mmCIF file with all atom_site columns, C-alpha atoms in Angstrom:
data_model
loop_
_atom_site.group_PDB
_atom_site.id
_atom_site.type_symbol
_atom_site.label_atom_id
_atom_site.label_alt_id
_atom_site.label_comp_id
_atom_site.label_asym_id
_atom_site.label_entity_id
_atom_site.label_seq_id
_atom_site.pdbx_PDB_ins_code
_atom_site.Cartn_x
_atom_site.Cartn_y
_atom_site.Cartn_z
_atom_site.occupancy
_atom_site.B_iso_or_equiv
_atom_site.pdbx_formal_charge
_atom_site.auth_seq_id
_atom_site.auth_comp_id
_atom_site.auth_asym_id
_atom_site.auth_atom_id
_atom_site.pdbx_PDB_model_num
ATOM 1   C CA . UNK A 1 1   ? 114.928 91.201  95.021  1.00 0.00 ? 1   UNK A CA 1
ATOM 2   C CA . UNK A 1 2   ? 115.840 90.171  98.523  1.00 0.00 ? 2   UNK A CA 1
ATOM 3   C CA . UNK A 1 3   ? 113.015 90.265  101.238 1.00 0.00 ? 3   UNK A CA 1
ATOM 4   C CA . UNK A 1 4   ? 114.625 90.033  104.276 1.00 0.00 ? 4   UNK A CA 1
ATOM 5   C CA . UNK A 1 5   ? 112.824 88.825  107.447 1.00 0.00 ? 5   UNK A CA 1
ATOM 6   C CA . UNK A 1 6   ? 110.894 86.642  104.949 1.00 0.00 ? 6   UNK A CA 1
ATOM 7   C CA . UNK A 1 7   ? 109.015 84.903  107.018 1.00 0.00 ? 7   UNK A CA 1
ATOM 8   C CA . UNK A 1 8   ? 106.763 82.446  105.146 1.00 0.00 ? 8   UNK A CA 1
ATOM 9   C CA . UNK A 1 9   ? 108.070 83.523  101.513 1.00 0.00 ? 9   UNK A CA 1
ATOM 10  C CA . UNK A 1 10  ? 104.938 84.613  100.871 1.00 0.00 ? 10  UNK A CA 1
ATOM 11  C CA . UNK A 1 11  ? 106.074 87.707  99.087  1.00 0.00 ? 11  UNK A CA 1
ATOM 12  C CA . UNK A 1 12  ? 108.928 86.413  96.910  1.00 0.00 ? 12  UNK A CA 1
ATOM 13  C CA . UNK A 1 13  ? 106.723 83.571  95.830  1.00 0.00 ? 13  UNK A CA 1
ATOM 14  C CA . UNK A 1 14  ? 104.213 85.875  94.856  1.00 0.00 ? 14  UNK A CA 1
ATOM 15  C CA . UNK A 1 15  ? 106.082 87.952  92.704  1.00 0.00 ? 15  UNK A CA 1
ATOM 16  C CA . UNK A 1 16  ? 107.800 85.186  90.823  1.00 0.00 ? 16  UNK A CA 1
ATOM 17  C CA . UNK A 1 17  ? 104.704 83.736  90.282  1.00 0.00 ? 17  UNK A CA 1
ATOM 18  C CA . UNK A 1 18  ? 102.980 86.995  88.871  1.00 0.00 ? 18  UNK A CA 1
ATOM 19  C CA . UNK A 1 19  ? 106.167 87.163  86.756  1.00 0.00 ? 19  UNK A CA 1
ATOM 20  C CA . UNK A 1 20  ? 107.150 90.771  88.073  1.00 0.00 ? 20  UNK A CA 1
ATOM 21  C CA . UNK A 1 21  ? 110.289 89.482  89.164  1.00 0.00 ? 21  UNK A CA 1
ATOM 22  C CA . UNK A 1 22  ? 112.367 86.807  87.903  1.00 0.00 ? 22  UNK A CA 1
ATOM 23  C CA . UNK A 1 23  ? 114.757 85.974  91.103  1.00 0.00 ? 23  UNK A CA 1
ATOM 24  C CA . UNK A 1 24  ? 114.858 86.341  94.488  1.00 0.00 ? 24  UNK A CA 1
ATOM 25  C CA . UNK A 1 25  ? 116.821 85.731  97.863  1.00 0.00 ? 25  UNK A CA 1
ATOM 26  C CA . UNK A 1 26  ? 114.279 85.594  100.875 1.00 0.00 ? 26  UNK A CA 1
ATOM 27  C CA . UNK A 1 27  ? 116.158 85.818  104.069 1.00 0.00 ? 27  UNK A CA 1
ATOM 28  C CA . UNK A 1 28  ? 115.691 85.222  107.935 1.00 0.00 ? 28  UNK A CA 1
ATOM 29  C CA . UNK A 1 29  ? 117.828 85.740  111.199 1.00 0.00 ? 29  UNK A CA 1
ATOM 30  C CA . UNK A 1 30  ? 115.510 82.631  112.808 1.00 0.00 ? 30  UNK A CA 1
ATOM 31  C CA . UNK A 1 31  ? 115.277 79.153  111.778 1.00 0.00 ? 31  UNK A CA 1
ATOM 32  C CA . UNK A 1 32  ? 111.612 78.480  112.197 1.00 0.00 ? 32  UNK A CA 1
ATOM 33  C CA . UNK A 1 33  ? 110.487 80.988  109.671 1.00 0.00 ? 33  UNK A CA 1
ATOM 34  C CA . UNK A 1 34  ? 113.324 79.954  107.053 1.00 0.00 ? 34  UNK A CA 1
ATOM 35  C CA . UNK A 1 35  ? 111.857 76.631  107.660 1.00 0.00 ? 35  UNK A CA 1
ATOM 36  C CA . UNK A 1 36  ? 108.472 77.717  106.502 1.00 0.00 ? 36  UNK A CA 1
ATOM 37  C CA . UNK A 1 37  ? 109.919 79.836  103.910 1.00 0.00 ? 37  UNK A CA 1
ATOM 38  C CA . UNK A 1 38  ? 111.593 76.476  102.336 1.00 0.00 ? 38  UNK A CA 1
ATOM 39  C CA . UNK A 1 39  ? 108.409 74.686  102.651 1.00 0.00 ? 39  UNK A CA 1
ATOM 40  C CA . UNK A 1 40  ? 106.739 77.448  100.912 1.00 0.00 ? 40  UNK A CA 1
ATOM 41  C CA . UNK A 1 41  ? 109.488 78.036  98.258  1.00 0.00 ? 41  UNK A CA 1
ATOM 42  C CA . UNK A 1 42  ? 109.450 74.198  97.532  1.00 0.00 ? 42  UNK A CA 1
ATOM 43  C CA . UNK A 1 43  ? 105.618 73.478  97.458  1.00 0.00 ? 43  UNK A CA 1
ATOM 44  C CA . UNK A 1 44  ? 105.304 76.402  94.920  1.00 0.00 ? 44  UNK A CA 1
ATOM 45  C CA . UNK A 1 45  ? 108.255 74.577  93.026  1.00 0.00 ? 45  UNK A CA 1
ATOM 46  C CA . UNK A 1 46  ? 110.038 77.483  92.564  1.00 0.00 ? 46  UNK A CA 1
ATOM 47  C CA . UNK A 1 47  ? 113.841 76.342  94.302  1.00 0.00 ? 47  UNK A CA 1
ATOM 48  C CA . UNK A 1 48  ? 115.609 77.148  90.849  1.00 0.00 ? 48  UNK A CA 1
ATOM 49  C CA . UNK A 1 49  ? 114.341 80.996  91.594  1.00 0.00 ? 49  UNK A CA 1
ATOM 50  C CA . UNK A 1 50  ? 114.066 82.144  95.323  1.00 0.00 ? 50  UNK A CA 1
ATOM 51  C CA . UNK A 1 51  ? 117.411 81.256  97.368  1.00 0.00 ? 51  UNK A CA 1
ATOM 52  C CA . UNK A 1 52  ? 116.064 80.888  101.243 1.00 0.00 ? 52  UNK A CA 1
ATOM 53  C CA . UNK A 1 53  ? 118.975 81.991  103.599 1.00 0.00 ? 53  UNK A CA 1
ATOM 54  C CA . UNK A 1 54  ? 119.401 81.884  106.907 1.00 0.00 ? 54  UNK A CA 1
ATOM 55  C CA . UNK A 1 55  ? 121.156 85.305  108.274 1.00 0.00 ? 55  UNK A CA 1
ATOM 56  C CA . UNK A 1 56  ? 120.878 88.642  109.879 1.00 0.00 ? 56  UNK A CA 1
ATOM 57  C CA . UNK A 1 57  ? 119.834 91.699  107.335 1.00 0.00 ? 57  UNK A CA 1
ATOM 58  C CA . UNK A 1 58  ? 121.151 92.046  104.301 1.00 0.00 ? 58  UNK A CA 1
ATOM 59  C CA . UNK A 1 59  ? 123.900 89.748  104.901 1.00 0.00 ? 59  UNK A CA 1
ATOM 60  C CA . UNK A 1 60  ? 122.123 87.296  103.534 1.00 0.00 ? 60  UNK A CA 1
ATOM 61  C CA . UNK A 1 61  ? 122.730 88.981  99.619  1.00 0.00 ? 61  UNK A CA 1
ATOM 62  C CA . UNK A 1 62  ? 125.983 89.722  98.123  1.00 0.00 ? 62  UNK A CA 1
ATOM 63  C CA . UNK A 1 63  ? 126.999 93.194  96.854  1.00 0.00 ? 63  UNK A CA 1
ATOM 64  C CA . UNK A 1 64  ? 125.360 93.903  93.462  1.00 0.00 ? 64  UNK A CA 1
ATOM 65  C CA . UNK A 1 65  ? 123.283 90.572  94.069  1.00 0.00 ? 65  UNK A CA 1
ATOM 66  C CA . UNK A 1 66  ? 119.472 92.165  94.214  1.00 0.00 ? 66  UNK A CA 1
ATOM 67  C CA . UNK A 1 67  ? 118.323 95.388  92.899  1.00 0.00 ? 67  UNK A CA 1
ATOM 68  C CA . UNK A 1 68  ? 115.630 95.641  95.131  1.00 0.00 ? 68  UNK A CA 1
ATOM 69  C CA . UNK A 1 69  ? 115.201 94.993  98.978  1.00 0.00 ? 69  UNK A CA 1
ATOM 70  C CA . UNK A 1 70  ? 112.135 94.672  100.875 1.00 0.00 ? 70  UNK A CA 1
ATOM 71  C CA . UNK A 1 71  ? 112.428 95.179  105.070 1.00 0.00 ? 71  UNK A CA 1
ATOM 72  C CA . UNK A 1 72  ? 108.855 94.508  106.351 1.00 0.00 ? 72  UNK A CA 1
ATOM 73  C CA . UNK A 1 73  ? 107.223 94.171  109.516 1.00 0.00 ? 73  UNK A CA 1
ATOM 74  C CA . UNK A 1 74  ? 109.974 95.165  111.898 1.00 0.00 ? 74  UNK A CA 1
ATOM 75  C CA . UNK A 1 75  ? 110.277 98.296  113.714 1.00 0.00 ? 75  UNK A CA 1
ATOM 76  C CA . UNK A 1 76  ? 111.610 101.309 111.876 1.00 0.00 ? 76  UNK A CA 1
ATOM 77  C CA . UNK A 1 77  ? 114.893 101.612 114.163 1.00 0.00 ? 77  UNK A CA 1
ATOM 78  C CA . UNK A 1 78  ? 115.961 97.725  113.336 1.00 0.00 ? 78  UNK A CA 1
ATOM 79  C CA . UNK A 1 79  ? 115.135 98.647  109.660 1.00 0.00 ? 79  UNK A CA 1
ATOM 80  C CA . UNK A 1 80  ? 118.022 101.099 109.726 1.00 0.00 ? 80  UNK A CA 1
ATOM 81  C CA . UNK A 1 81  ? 120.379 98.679  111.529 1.00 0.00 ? 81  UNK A CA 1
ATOM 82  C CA . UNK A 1 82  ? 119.902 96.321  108.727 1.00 0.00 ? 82  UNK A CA 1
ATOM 83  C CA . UNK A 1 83  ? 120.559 98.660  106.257 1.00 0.00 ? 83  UNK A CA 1
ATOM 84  C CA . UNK A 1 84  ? 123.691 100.564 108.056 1.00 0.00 ? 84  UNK A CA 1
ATOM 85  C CA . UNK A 1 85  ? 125.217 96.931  108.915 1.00 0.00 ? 85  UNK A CA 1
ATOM 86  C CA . UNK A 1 86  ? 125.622 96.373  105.292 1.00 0.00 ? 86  UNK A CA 1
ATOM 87  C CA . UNK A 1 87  ? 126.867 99.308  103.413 1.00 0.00 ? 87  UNK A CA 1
ATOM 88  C CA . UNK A 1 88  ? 128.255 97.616  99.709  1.00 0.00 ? 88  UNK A CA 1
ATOM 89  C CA . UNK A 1 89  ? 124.878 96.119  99.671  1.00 0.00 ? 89  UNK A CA 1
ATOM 90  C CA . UNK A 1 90  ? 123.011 99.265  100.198 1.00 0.00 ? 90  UNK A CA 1
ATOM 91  C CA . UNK A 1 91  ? 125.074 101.084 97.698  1.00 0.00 ? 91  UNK A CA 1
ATOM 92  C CA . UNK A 1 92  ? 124.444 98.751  95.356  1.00 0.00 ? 92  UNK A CA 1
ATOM 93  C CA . UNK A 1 93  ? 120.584 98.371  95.581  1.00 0.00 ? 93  UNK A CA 1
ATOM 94  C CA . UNK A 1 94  ? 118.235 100.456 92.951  1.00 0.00 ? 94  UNK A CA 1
ATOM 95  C CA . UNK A 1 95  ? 115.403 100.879 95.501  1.00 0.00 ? 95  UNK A CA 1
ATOM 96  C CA . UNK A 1 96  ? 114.898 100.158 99.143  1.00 0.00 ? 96  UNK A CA 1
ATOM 97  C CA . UNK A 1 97  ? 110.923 98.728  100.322 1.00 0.00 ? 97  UNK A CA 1
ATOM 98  C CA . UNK A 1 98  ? 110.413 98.833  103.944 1.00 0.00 ? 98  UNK A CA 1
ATOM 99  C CA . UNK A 1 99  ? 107.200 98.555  106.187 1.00 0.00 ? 99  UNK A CA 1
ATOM 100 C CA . UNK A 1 100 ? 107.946 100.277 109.731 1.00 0.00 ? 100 UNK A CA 1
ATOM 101 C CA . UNK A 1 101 ? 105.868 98.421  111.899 1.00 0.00 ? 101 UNK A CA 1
ATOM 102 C CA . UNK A 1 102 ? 106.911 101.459 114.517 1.00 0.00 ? 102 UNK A CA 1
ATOM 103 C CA . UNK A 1 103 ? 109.455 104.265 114.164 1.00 0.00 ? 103 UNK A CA 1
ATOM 104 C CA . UNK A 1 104 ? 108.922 105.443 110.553 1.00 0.00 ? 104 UNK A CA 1
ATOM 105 C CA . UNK A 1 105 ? 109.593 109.249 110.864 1.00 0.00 ? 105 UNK A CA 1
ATOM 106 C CA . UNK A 1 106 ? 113.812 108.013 112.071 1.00 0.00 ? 106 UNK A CA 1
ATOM 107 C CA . UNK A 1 107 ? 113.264 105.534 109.527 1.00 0.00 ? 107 UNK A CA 1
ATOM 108 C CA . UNK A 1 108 ? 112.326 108.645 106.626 1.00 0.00 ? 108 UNK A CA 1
ATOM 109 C CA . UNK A 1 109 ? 115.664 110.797 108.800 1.00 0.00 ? 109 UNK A CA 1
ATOM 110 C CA . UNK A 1 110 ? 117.773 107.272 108.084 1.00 0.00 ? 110 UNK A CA 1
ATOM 111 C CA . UNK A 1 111 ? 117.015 107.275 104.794 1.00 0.00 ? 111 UNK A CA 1
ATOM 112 C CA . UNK A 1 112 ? 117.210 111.231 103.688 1.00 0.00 ? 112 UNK A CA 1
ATOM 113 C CA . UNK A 1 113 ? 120.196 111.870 105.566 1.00 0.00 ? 113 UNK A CA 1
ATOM 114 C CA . UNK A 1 114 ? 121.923 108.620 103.793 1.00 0.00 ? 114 UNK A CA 1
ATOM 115 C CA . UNK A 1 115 ? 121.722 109.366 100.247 1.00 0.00 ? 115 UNK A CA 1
ATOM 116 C CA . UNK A 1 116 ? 117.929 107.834 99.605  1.00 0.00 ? 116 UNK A CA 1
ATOM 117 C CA . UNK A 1 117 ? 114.561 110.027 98.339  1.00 0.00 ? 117 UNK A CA 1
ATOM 118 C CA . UNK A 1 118 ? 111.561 108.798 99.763  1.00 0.00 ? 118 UNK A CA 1
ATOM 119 C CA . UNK A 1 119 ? 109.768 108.623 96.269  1.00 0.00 ? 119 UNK A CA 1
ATOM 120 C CA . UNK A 1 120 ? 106.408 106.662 97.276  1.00 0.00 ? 120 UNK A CA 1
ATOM 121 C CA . UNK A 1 121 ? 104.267 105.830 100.537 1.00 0.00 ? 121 UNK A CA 1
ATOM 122 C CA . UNK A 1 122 ? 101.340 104.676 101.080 1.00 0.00 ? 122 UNK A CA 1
ATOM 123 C CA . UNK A 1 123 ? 98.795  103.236 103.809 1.00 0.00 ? 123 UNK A CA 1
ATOM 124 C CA . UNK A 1 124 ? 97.614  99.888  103.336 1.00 0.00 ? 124 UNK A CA 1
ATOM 125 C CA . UNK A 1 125 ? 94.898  98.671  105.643 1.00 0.00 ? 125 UNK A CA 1
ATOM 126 C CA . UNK A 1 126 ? 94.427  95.158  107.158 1.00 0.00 ? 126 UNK A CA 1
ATOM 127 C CA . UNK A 1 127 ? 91.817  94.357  109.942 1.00 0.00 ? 127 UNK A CA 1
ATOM 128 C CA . UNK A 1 128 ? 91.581  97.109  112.574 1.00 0.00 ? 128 UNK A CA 1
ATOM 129 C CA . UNK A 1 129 ? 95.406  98.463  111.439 1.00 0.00 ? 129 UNK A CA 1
ATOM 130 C CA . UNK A 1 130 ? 97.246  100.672 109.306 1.00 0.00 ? 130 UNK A CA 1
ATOM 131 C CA . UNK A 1 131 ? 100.454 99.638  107.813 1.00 0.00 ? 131 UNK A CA 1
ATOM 132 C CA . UNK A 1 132 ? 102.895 102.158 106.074 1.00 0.00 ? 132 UNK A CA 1
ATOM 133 C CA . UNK A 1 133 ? 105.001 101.437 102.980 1.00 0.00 ? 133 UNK A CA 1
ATOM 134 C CA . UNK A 1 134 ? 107.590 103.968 102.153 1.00 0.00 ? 134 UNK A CA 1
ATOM 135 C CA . UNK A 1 135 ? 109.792 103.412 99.101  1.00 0.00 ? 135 UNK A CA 1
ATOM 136 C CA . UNK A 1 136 ? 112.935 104.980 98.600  1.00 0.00 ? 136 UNK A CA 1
ATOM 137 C CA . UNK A 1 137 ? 115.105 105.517 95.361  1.00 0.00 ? 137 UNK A CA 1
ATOM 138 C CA . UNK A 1 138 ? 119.119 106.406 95.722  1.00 0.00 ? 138 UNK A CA 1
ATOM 139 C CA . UNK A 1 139 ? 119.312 110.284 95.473  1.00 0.00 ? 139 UNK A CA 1
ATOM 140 C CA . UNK A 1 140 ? 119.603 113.524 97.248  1.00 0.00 ? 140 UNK A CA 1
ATOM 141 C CA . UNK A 1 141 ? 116.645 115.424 98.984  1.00 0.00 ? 141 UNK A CA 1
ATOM 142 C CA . UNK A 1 142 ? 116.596 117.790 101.170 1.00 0.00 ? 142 UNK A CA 1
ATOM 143 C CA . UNK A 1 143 ? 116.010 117.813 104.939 1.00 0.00 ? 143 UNK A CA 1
ATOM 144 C CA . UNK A 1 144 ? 112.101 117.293 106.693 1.00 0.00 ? 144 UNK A CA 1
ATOM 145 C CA . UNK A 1 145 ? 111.019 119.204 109.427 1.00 0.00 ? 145 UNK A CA 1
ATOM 146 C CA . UNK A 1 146 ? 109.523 117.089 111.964 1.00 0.00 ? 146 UNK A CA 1
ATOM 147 C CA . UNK A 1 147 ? 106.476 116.824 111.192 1.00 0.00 ? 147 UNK A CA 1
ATOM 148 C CA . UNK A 1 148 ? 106.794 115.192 107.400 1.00 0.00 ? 148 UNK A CA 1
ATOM 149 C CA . UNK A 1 149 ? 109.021 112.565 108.566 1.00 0.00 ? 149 UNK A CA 1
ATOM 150 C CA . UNK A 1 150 ? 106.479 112.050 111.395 1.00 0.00 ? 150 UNK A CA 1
ATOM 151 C CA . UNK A 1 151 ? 103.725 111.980 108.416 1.00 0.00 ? 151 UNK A CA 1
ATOM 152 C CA . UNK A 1 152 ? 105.537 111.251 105.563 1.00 0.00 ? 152 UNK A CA 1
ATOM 153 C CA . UNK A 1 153 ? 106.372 113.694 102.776 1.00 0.00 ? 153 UNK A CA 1
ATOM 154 C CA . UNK A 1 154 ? 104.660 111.687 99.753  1.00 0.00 ? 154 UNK A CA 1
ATOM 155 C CA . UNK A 1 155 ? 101.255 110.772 102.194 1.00 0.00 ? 155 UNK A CA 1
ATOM 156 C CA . UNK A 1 156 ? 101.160 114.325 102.861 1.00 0.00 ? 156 UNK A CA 1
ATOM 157 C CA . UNK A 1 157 ? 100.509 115.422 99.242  1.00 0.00 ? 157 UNK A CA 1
#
């Protein structure tokens, strides 16, 4: 998997170490969080299994590299730059995890309208916010009116 605007590492770390993934790439466009993700990577003693990179996007991960990306904590409009700046990666990827921080109804329009199904959401609650997590699987689906890609078509069920 590839998380990309990694920050800390907190998230590849933590699935390597649960053992629900075996690799990872964990990318950043800044050097002080790619710092801390390197710290993080190498007090958990992991280096052999979570490449940190320093890059914009998905740049970062070769075509075919990850099967899974994770775009978190970004607005929903810079999510879909990311993933429209690197086509052959997108393509290639099995599933797409992204966590609008604002934006996620043209994030859902991005996605739909460029051959991806929204196939899970779901609102996860930290301190006095909401966070949304919308994953999406390669496919065809048909168009949202407004007001499901405002809400979200699987948090509407």
């Amino acid at each position: 998997m590839a998380d990309i605007g990694t920050d800390h590492a907190f998230l590849p770390v933590w699935l390597i170490q649960s053992g629900k993934i075996m690799a990872a790439v964990a990318g950043d466009v800044q050097t002080g969080p790619l710092e801390a993700a390197k710290r993080t990577v190498r007090e958990a003693a992991i280096e052999n299994k979570v490449a940190v990179r320093l890059g914009d996007g998905l740049r970062v991960v070769s075509p075919g590299e990850v099967e899974v990306a994770v775009i978190a904590g970004m607005g929903g409009s810079t999510i879909s730059r990311i993933l429209q700046s690197s086509p052959e990666v997108v393509k290639n990827l099995r599933r797409i995890v992204c966590q609008p921080m604002t934006g996620a109804a043209s994030l859902r329009e991005w996605l739909l309208t460029n051959g991806w199904i929204i196939v899970a959401e779901d609102l996860v609650r930290e301190d006095d916010r909401l966070y949304e997590i919308i994953v999406a699987e390669q496919g065809s689906a048909e168009a949202l009116d407004a007001l499901l890609l405002e809400i979200g078509p699987q948090l509407w069920l």
